[in-house]
Coordinates of C-alpha atoms in Angstrom, one line a residue:
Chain A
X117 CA 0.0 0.0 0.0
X118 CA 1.1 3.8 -0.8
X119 CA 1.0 6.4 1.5
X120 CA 1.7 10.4 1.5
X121 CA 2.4 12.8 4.7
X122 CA 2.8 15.9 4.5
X123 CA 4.7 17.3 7.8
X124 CA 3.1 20.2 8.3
X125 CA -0.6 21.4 8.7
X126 CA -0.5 24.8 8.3
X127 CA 3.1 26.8 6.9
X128 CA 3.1 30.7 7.9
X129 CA 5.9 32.6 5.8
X130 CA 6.3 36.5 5.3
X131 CA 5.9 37.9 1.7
X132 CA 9.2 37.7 -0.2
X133 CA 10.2 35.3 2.7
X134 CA 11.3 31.5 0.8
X135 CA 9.2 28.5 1.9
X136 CA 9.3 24.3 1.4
X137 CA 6.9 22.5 2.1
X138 CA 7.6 19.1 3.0
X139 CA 6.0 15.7 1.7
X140 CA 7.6 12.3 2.4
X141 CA 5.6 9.2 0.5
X142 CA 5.6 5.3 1.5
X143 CA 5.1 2.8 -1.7
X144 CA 6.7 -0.8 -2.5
X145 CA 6.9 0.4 -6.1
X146 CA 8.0 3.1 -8.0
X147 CA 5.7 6.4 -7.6
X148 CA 4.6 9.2 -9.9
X149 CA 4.6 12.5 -7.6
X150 CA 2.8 15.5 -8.3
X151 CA 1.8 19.0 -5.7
X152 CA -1.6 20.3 -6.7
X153 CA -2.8 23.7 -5.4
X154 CA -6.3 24.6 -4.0
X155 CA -6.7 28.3 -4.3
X156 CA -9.8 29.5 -1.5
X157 CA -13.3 28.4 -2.9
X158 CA -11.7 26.8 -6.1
X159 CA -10.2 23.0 -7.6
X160 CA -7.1 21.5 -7.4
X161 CA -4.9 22.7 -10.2
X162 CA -1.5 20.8 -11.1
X163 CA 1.1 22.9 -10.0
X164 CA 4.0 20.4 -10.9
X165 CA 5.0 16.7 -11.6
X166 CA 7.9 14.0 -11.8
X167 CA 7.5 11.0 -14.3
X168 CA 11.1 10.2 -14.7
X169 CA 14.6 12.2 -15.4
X170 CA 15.8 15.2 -13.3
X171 CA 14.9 15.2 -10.1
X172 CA 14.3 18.8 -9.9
X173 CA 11.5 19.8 -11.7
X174 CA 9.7 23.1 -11.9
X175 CA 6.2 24.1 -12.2
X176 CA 4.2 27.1 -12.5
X177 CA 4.2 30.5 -10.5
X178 CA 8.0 30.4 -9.7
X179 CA 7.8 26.2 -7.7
X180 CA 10.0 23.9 -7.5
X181 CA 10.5 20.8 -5.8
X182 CA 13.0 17.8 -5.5
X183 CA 12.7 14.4 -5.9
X184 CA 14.6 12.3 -3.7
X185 CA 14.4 8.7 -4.2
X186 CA 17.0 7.7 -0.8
X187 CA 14.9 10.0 1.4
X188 CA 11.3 9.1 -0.7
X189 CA 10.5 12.7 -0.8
X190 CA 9.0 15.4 -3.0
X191 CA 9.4 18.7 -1.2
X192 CA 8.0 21.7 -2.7
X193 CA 9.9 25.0 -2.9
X194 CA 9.7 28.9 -3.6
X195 CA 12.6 31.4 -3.0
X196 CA 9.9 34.3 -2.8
X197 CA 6.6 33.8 -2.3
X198 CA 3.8 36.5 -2.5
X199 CA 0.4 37.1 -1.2
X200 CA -0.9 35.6 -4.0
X201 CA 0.4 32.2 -2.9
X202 CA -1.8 31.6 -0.5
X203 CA -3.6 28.2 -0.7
X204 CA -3.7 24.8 0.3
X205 CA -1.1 22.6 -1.0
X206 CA -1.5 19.1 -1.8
X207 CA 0.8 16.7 -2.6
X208 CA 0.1 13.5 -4.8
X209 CA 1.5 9.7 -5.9
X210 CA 0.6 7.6 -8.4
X211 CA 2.1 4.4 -8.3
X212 CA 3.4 2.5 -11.2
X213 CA 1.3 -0.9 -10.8
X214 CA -1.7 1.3 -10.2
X215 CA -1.4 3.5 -13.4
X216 CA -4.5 5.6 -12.9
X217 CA -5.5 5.8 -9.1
X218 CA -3.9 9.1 -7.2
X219 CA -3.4 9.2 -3.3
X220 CA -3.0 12.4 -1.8
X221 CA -1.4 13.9 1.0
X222 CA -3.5 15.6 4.3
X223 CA -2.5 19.3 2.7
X224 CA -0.4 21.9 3.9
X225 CA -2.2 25.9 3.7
X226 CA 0.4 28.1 3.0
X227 CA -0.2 31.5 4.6
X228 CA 1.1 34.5 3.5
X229 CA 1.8 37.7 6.0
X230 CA 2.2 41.1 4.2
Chain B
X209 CA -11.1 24.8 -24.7
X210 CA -12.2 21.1 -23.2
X211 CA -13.0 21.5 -19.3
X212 CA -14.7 19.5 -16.7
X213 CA -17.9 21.1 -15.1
X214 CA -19.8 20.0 -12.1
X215 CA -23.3 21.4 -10.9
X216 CA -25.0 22.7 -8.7
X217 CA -21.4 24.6 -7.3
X218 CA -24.2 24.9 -4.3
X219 CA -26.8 22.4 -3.2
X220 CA -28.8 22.3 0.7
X221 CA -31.0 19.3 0.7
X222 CA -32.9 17.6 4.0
X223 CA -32.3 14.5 5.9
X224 CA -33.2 11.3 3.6
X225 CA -34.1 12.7 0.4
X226 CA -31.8 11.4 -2.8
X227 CA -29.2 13.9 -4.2
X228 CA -27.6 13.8 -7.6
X229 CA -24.3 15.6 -8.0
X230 CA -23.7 16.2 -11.8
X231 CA -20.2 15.9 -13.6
X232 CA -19.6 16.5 -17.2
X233 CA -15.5 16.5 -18.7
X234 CA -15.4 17.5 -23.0
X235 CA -11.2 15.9 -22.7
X236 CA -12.9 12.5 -23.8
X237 CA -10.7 10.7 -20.6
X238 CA -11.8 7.6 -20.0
X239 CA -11.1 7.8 -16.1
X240 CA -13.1 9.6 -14.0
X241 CA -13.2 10.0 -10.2
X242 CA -15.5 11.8 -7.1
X243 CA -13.9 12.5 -4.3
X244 CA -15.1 14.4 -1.3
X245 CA -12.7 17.1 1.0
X246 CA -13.0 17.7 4.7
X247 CA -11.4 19.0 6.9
X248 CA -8.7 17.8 8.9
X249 CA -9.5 14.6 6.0
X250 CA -8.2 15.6 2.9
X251 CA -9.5 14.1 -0.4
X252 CA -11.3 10.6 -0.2
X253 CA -12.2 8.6 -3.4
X254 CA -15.7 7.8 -2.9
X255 CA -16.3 6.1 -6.8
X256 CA -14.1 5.6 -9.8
X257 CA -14.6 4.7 -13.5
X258 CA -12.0 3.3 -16.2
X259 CA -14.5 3.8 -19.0
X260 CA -18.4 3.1 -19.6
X261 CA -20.4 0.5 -18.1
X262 CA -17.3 0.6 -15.2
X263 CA -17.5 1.6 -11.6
X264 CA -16.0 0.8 -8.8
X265 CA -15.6 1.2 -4.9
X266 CA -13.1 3.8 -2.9
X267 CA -12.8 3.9 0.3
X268 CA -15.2 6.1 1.5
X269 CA -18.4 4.9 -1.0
X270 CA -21.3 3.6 1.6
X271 CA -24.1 5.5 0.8
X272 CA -23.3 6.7 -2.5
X273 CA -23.6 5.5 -6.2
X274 CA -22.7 6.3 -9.6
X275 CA -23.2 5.3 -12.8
X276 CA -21.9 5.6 -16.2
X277 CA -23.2 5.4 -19.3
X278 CA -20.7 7.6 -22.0
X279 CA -17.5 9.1 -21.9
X280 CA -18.7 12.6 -20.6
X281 CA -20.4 11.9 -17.2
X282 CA -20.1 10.5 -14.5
X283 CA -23.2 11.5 -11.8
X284 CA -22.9 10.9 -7.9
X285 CA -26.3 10.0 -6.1
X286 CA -26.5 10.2 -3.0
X287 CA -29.4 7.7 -2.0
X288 CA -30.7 8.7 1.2
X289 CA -28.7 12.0 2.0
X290 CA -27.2 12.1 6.0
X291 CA -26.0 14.7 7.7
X292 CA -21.8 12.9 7.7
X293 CA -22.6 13.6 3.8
X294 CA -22.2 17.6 4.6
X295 CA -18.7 18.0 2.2
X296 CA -17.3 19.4 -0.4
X297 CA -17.9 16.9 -3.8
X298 CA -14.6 17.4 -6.2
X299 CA -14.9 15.2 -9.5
X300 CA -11.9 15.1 -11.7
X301 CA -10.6 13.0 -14.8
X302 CA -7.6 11.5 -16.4
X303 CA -6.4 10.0 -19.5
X304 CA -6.1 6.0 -19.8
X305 CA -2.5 4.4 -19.8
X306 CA -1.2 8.0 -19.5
X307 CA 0.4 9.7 -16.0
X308 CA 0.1 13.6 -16.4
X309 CA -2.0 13.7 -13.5
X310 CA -5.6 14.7 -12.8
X311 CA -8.3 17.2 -13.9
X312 CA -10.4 18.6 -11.4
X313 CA -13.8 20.2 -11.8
X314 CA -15.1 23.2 -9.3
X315 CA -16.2 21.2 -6.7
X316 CA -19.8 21.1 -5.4
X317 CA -20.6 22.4 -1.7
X318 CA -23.1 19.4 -0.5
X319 CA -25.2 21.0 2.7
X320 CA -27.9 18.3 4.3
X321 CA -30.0 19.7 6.9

């Protein structure tokens, strides 16, 4: 069976200020991982993914995150985030033997403070 | 552009009557899912399809149903509504085979007094 935590709850960061946001995922096969964002009132929209290749891979509105096979996670990264960024974060796997069933993460809301 | 719409975006219905939560993708995926978000849950898969005529169990699908009978839509009843049904009702869709991740609708804000 797969599992995803995400380590944090809640994540409050300044404007400007960097943030990660941490995920760590449990599966006895090889994973798809995506972060999804859920702006307030709204869907999940993919923000980013990792199918295969370089583990860093970079998404929309400035994220990032790393893939980290050793450690089995995906954490999710901005140097400068703004108001704008505020949401609820979710991370994502899909694992390999199980080509079309996604299991998220608890989500993280990311706070912003002018 | 092809999207995935769900309606009513705002539904109150009483104790026992039977609910149907509409969702309707033009990307011609042949997966289709519901899930439903609460908090301090996260997302649970209530019902999944691979394709017509095919539905299956998530874990959270006592008391709910769905059926499908083309590509486009994939409806969520609610049979007797309860109040533990109170949630917000997130469809979304995803190619066959293919792992670019999931399409999610608008959501649907379910209220049963």
């Amino acid at each position: 069976a797969q599992s995803v935590t995400q380590l944090d709850s809640q994540v409050p960061v300044f404007e400007e200020a960097p943030v990660e946001l941490r995920c760590n995922y449990s599966s006895s096969v090889s994973v798809y991982l995506f972060w999804y964002v859920q702006y307030p009132n709204q869907g999940l929209q993919l923000l980013l993914k990792y199918l295969s290749g370089s583990t860093l891979v970079k998404g929309i509105n400035g994220f990032e995150a790393e893939f980290n096979k050793s450690q089995t996670s995906f954490h999710l990264r901005k140097p400068s985030v703004h108001i704008s960024d505020t949401a609820e974060y979710f991370c994502a796997v899909i694992p390999y033997s199980s080509a079309s069933k996604i299991i998220f993460g608890s989500g993280t809301r990311l706070s912003i403070r002018p | 552009d092809a999207e995935i719409t769900q309606s009513p975006r705002h539904k109150i219905t009483e104790t026992g009557r039977q609910v149907t939560l509409a969702c309707h993708q033009t990307w011609n995926h042949n997966n289709m899912f519901w899930y439903r978000q609460d908090l301090g849950h996260g997302l649970r898969l209530i019902h999944y399809s691979y394709g017509v005529q095919d539905t299956n169990k998530g874990e959270v699908s006592d008391g709910y149903s769905v059926s499908r009978s083309n590509t486009e839509d994939l409806p969520l009843t609610l049979e007797s509504a309860a109040s533990s049904q109170t949630s917000v009702y997130f469809c979304a869709s995803s190619e066959a085979g293919v792992n670019y991740g999931y399409t999610f609708g608008s959501g649907t804000r379910l209220t049963v007094v």
